[in-house]
GROMACS .gro file of C-alpha atoms in nm:
model
  271
    1MET     CA    1  -3.338  -1.840   0.931
    2ALA     CA    2  -3.562  -1.971   0.599
    3ASP     CA    3  -3.761  -1.785   0.411
    4LEU     CA    4  -4.022  -1.962   0.298
    5LEU     CA    5  -4.181  -1.866  -0.040
    6LEU     CA    6  -4.384  -1.966  -0.333
    7ARG     CA    7  -4.275  -1.874  -0.651
    8PRO     CA    8  -4.505  -1.694  -0.886
    9GLU     CA    9  -4.436  -1.850  -1.214
   10ASN     CA   10  -4.578  -2.168  -1.015
   11ARG     CA   11  -4.822  -2.164  -0.744
   12GLN     CA   12  -4.764  -2.521  -0.694
   13THR     CA   13  -4.413  -2.480  -0.604
   14SER     CA   14  -4.291  -2.353  -0.298
   15TYR     CA   15  -3.989  -2.380  -0.142
   16PHE     CA   16  -3.747  -2.175   0.141
   17THR     CA   17  -3.404  -2.078   0.134
   18GLU     CA   18  -3.123  -2.193   0.327
   19ARG     CA   19  -2.872  -1.885   0.353
   20LEU     CA   20  -2.497  -2.026   0.351
   21ALA     CA   21  -2.311  -1.776   0.206
   22ASP     CA   22  -2.311  -1.546  -0.059
   23GLY     CA   23  -2.419  -1.718  -0.379
   24ALA     CA   24  -2.396  -2.072  -0.218
   25ASP     CA   25  -2.813  -2.069  -0.062
   26LEU     CA   26  -2.960  -2.380  -0.031
   27GLN     CA   27  -3.238  -2.368  -0.248
   28MET     CA   28  -3.499  -2.661  -0.087
   29ILE     CA   29  -3.805  -2.752  -0.288
   30LEU     CA   30  -4.149  -2.909  -0.154
   31VAL     CA   31  -4.194  -3.261  -0.237
   32PRO     CA   32  -4.577  -3.307  -0.171
   33SER     CA   33  -4.692  -3.614  -0.005
   34GLY     CA   34  -4.825  -3.873  -0.204
   35GLU     CA   35  -4.830  -4.227  -0.360
   36PHE     CA   36  -4.671  -4.340  -0.694
   37GLN     CA   37  -4.568  -4.611  -0.848
   38MET     CA   38  -4.216  -4.738  -0.746
   39GLY     CA   39  -4.005  -4.974  -1.022
   40SER     CA   40  -4.058  -5.021  -1.387
   41PRO     CA   41  -4.374  -5.145  -1.587
   42LYS     CA   42  -4.248  -5.414  -1.791
   43SER     CA   43  -4.332  -5.248  -2.054
   44GLU     CA   44  -4.096  -5.013  -2.020
   45PRO     CA   45  -3.776  -5.037  -2.313
   46GLU     CA   46  -3.437  -5.132  -2.178
   47ARG     CA   47  -3.521  -5.158  -1.795
   48PHE     CA   48  -3.387  -5.432  -1.573
   49ALA     CA   49  -3.509  -5.704  -1.377
   50ASN     CA   50  -3.372  -5.517  -1.064
   51GLU     CA   51  -3.632  -5.284  -1.078
   52ASP     CA   52  -3.879  -5.557  -1.029
   53PRO     CA   53  -4.151  -5.559  -0.873
   54GLN     CA   54  -4.355  -5.281  -0.937
   55HIS     CA   55  -4.507  -5.139  -0.627
   56SER     CA   56  -4.730  -4.855  -0.457
   57VAL     CA   57  -4.518  -4.662  -0.169
   58ASN     CA   58  -4.695  -4.357   0.053
   59VAL     CA   59  -4.445  -4.078   0.036
   60PRO     CA   60  -4.499  -3.811   0.354
   61ALA     CA   61  -4.419  -3.468   0.237
   62PHE     CA   62  -4.058  -3.342   0.292
   63PHE     CA   63  -3.833  -3.098   0.094
   64MET     CA   64  -3.582  -3.160  -0.136
   65GLY     CA   65  -3.239  -2.938  -0.295
   66ARG     CA   66  -3.367  -2.814  -0.616
   67TYR     CA   67  -3.008  -2.950  -0.803
   68PRO     CA   68  -2.751  -3.112  -0.637
   69ILE     CA   69  -2.505  -2.978  -0.419
   70THR     CA   70  -2.250  -2.766  -0.547
   71GLN     CA   71  -1.889  -2.757  -0.511
   72ASP     CA   72  -1.967  -2.370  -0.338
   73GLN     CA   73  -2.230  -2.516  -0.129
   74TRP     CA   74  -1.949  -2.784  -0.002
   75ARG     CA   75  -1.736  -2.557   0.045
   76PHE     CA   76  -1.897  -2.357   0.279
   77VAL     CA   77  -2.006  -2.687   0.457
   78ALA     CA   78  -1.640  -2.858   0.470
   79GLY     CA   79  -1.570  -2.532   0.678
   80LEU     CA   80  -1.823  -2.621   0.955
   81PRO     CA   81  -1.707  -2.806   1.277
   82GLN     CA   82  -1.619  -3.164   1.232
   83VAL     CA   83  -1.916  -3.363   1.314
   84GLU     CA   84  -1.795  -3.747   1.252
   85GLN     CA   85  -1.490  -3.694   0.987
   86ALA     CA   86  -1.318  -3.462   0.827
   87LEU     CA   87  -1.386  -3.303   0.447
   88ASN     CA   88  -1.182  -3.222   0.159
   89PRO     CA   89  -1.312  -2.880   0.090
   90ASP     CA   90  -1.224  -2.905  -0.298
   91PRO     CA   91  -1.244  -3.319  -0.385
   92SER     CA   92  -1.370  -3.251  -0.701
   93ARG     CA   93  -1.200  -3.358  -1.028
   94PHE     CA   94  -1.394  -3.102  -1.243
   95LYS     CA   95  -1.369  -2.739  -1.103
   96GLY     CA   96  -1.666  -2.485  -1.060
   97ASP     CA   97  -1.823  -2.339  -0.819
   98THR     CA   98  -2.158  -2.416  -0.979
   99LEU     CA   99  -2.075  -2.734  -1.083
  100PRO     CA  100  -2.189  -3.022  -0.875
  101VAL     CA  101  -1.947  -3.163  -0.608
  102GLU     CA  102  -1.827  -3.484  -0.699
  103THR     CA  103  -1.554  -3.754  -0.616
  104VAL     CA  104  -1.732  -3.747  -0.265
  105SER     CA  105  -1.812  -4.062  -0.086
  106TRP     CA  106  -2.181  -4.185   0.118
  107TYR     CA  107  -2.024  -4.118   0.437
  108ASP     CA  108  -1.816  -3.760   0.288
  109ALA     CA  109  -2.211  -3.709   0.212
  110VAL     CA  110  -2.344  -3.796   0.575
  111GLU     CA  111  -2.075  -3.561   0.748
  112PHE     CA  112  -2.238  -3.283   0.515
  113CYS     CA  113  -2.588  -3.352   0.623
  114ALA     CA  114  -2.459  -3.378   0.987
  115ARG     CA  115  -2.215  -3.021   0.949
  116LEU     CA  116  -2.506  -2.879   0.791
  117SER     CA  117  -2.793  -2.993   1.081
  118ALA     CA  118  -2.562  -2.854   1.329
  119HIS     CA  119  -2.522  -2.518   1.112
  120THR     CA  120  -2.920  -2.478   1.104
  121LYS     CA  121  -3.097  -2.663   1.345
  122ARG     CA  122  -3.300  -2.834   1.138
  123THR     CA  123  -3.217  -3.180   1.016
  124TYR     CA  124  -3.103  -3.267   0.711
  125ARG     CA  125  -3.029  -3.604   0.537
  126LEU     CA  126  -2.952  -3.791   0.215
  127PRO     CA  127  -3.335  -3.930   0.092
  128SER     CA  128  -3.435  -4.258   0.040
  129GLU     CA  129  -3.476  -4.422  -0.247
  130ALA     CA  130  -3.840  -4.411  -0.273
  131GLU     CA  131  -3.832  -3.980  -0.200
  132TRP     CA  132  -3.604  -3.974  -0.449
  133GLU     CA  133  -3.727  -4.167  -0.737
  134TYR     CA  134  -4.103  -4.020  -0.585
  135ALA     CA  135  -3.962  -3.686  -0.650
  136CYS     CA  136  -3.764  -3.729  -0.967
  137ARG     CA  137  -4.102  -3.871  -1.164
  138ALA     CA  138  -4.340  -3.595  -0.992
  139GLY     CA  139  -4.613  -3.747  -1.115
  140THR     CA  140  -4.548  -3.867  -1.423
  141THR     CA  141  -4.490  -4.254  -1.493
  142THR     CA  142  -4.244  -4.237  -1.822
  143PRO     CA  143  -3.893  -4.299  -1.866
  144PHE     CA  144  -3.819  -3.992  -1.767
  145TYR     CA  145  -3.970  -3.654  -1.612
  146PHE     CA  146  -4.006  -3.490  -1.930
  147GLY     CA  147  -4.142  -3.841  -2.136
  148ALA     CA  148  -4.054  -4.112  -2.310
  149MET     CA  149  -3.728  -3.970  -2.466
  150ILE     CA  150  -3.402  -3.810  -2.394
  151THR     CA  151  -3.110  -3.641  -2.565
  152PRO     CA  152  -2.837  -3.428  -2.463
  153GLU     CA  153  -2.980  -3.121  -2.524
  154VAL     CA  154  -3.143  -3.141  -2.166
  155VAL     CA  155  -2.944  -3.391  -1.977
  156ASN     CA  156  -2.608  -3.436  -1.943
  157TYR     CA  157  -2.514  -3.817  -2.053
  158ASP     CA  158  -2.262  -3.940  -2.314
  159GLY     CA  159  -2.437  -3.863  -2.607
  160ASN     CA  160  -2.290  -4.103  -2.848
  161SER     CA  161  -2.589  -4.322  -2.689
  162SER     CA  162  -2.930  -4.344  -2.706
  163TYR     CA  163  -3.217  -4.450  -2.561
  164ASN     CA  164  -3.536  -4.616  -2.715
  165ASN     CA  165  -3.411  -4.515  -3.052
  166SER     CA  166  -3.387  -4.102  -2.882
  167PRO     CA  167  -3.162  -3.881  -3.091
  168LYS     CA  168  -2.767  -3.896  -3.065
  169GLY     CA  169  -2.566  -3.580  -2.949
  170GLU     CA  170  -2.292  -3.407  -2.711
  171TYR     CA  171  -2.054  -3.582  -2.532
  172ARG     CA  172  -1.940  -3.345  -2.308
  173GLU     CA  173  -1.680  -3.568  -2.117
  174THR     CA  174  -1.757  -3.338  -1.790
  175THR     CA  175  -2.036  -3.235  -1.539
  176THR     CA  176  -2.230  -2.923  -1.624
  177PRO     CA  177  -2.349  -2.610  -1.415
  178VAL     CA  178  -2.596  -2.687  -1.202
  179GLU     CA  179  -2.777  -2.421  -1.377
  180HIS     CA  180  -2.701  -2.560  -1.761
  181PHE     CA  181  -3.040  -2.688  -1.853
  182GLU     CA  182  -3.334  -2.460  -1.741
  183PHE     CA  183  -3.581  -2.764  -1.753
  184ALA     CA  184  -3.722  -2.864  -1.420
  185ASN     CA  185  -3.945  -3.111  -1.363
  186ALA     CA  186  -4.359  -3.049  -1.248
  187TRP     CA  187  -4.259  -2.981  -0.879
  188GLY     CA  188  -3.927  -2.759  -0.959
  189LEU     CA  189  -3.661  -3.013  -0.904
  190SER     CA  190  -3.346  -2.961  -1.190
  191ASP     CA  191  -3.096  -3.202  -1.254
  192MET     CA  192  -3.283  -3.540  -1.160
  193HIS     CA  193  -3.179  -3.668  -1.496
  194GLY     CA  194  -2.777  -3.715  -1.543
  195ASN     CA  195  -2.479  -3.538  -1.467
  196VAL     CA  196  -2.397  -3.683  -1.145
  197TRP     CA  197  -2.492  -4.007  -0.994
  198GLU     CA  198  -2.685  -3.926  -0.661
  199TRP     CA  199  -2.628  -4.117  -0.322
  200CYS     CA  200  -2.938  -4.221  -0.147
  201ALA     CA  201  -2.995  -4.330   0.241
  202ASP     CA  202  -3.047  -4.689   0.120
  203HIS     CA  203  -2.818  -5.012   0.123
  204TRP     CA  204  -2.862  -5.185  -0.198
  205HIS     CA  205  -3.121  -5.476  -0.245
  206SER     CA  206  -3.113  -5.646  -0.599
  207ASN     CA  207  -3.467  -5.591  -0.592
  208TYR     CA  208  -3.807  -5.448  -0.444
  209GLU     CA  209  -3.892  -5.785  -0.262
  210GLY     CA  210  -3.995  -5.672   0.086
  211ALA     CA  211  -3.929  -5.328   0.004
  212PRO     CA  212  -4.061  -5.077   0.248
  213THR     CA  213  -4.410  -4.901   0.130
  214ASP     CA  214  -4.408  -4.600   0.367
  215GLY     CA  215  -4.097  -4.396   0.140
  216SER     CA  216  -3.848  -4.480   0.408
  217ALA     CA  217  -3.507  -4.609   0.392
  218TRP     CA  218  -3.398  -4.993   0.308
  219LEU     CA  219  -3.120  -5.044   0.556
  220SER     CA  220  -2.958  -5.362   0.611
  221GLU     CA  221  -2.754  -5.515   0.910
  222ASN     CA  222  -2.433  -5.443   0.754
  223GLU     CA  223  -2.340  -5.095   0.775
  224ASP     CA  224  -2.057  -5.082   0.540
  225ALA     CA  225  -2.269  -5.251   0.224
  226ASN     CA  226  -2.295  -5.140  -0.058
  227ARG     CA  227  -2.573  -4.796  -0.084
  228VAL     CA  228  -2.785  -4.736  -0.357
  229LEU     CA  229  -2.729  -4.466  -0.657
  230ARG     CA  230  -2.954  -4.290  -0.854
  231GLY     CA  231  -3.036  -4.050  -1.158
  232GLY     CA  232  -2.703  -4.179  -1.386
  233SER     CA  233  -2.417  -3.952  -1.465
  234TRP     CA  234  -2.266  -3.738  -1.749
  235ASN     CA  235  -2.052  -4.054  -1.838
  236LEU     CA  236  -2.292  -4.287  -1.885
  237ASN     CA  237  -2.556  -4.437  -2.100
  238PRO     CA  238  -2.915  -4.254  -2.101
  239VAL     CA  239  -3.104  -4.607  -2.017
  240ILE     CA  240  -2.937  -4.560  -1.649
  241CYS     CA  241  -3.071  -4.199  -1.655
  242ARG     CA  242  -3.465  -4.331  -1.626
  243SER     CA  243  -3.666  -4.231  -1.314
  244ALA     CA  244  -3.689  -4.567  -1.204
  245SER     CA  245  -3.295  -4.703  -1.278
  246ARG     CA  246  -3.098  -4.786  -0.992
  247SER     CA  247  -2.745  -4.884  -0.886
  248SER     CA  248  -2.520  -4.883  -0.576
  249PHE     CA  249  -2.121  -4.877  -0.503
  250TYR     CA  250  -1.936  -4.898  -0.177
  251PRO     CA  251  -2.045  -4.636   0.049
  252ARG     CA  252  -1.636  -4.539   0.137
  253GLY     CA  253  -1.544  -4.480  -0.180
  254PRO     CA  254  -1.545  -4.121  -0.393
  255TYR     CA  255  -1.597  -4.142  -0.775
  256TYR     CA  256  -1.546  -3.850  -0.995
  257TYR     CA  257  -1.910  -3.942  -1.123
  258THR     CA  258  -2.086  -3.934  -0.776
  259GLY     CA  259  -2.247  -3.675  -0.597
  260PHE     CA  260  -2.595  -3.576  -0.438
  261ARG     CA  261  -2.896  -3.355  -0.272
  262VAL     CA  262  -3.022  -3.334   0.081
  263VAL     CA  263  -3.347  -3.312   0.190
  264CYS     CA  264  -3.494  -3.170   0.509
  265SER     CA  265  -3.817  -3.208   0.723
  266SER     CA  266  -4.167  -3.146   0.615
  267PRO     CA  267  -4.302  -2.822   0.630
  268ARG     CA  268  -4.503  -2.879   0.940
  269THR     CA  269  -4.155  -2.822   1.143
  270LEU     CA  270  -3.966  -2.559   0.986
  271SER     CA  271  -3.957  -2.265   1.202
   0.00000   0.00000   0.00000
């Protein structure tokens, strides 16, 4: 089953490796429990109104994928027995085993989690929006987990655009391999900014009035309502890549700039 390890280069970061197939193992990083301020402060440059009001959220511990799901990981899981719906084993516009899978709908991502859960006997799911932002920030309060500025040298986005006088740079016009930028946050998570927008479990709400404060997904009665996306993408401006930035799309639509990463249970339930 899983191998629970402690990385020697960072003894605050623990993880386990889910064995899938050669070269496609899934590394899951421990995100410790804690409290954080969700949303952006009014002083943050170029912020959006849907990031209001900033509010305190308590998040239980969980594990999150070190990277977005890759195409080789997707291919392995797509070959497992169907749970609710069929999956295209090769949906991505940009091809490469270590590129993030994209052109997947929210429902595709949910089916991936269901198949992976059945295969591993562990519950995998999409992160809640609160879990995603908490994991991305990793204790920081700046627009990005590496500070107030951003550059295409460390994030894949439209480098023709600038955020808060950050330098412009290369616009790659494609996704990059998940290991391309060796620049993880304090908890060991990479690619949280840019590359592919990431589906979250929540339905879309236009602001945080009435949002849960326990880290759970915020759901509405309309199952098919838009679902939340986080992190920005290879073809978007850097302002969209901020830790607090949020958007949404129709959950049945596959888009060539949307991918996802998975989360699973806290370490107490690992076997």
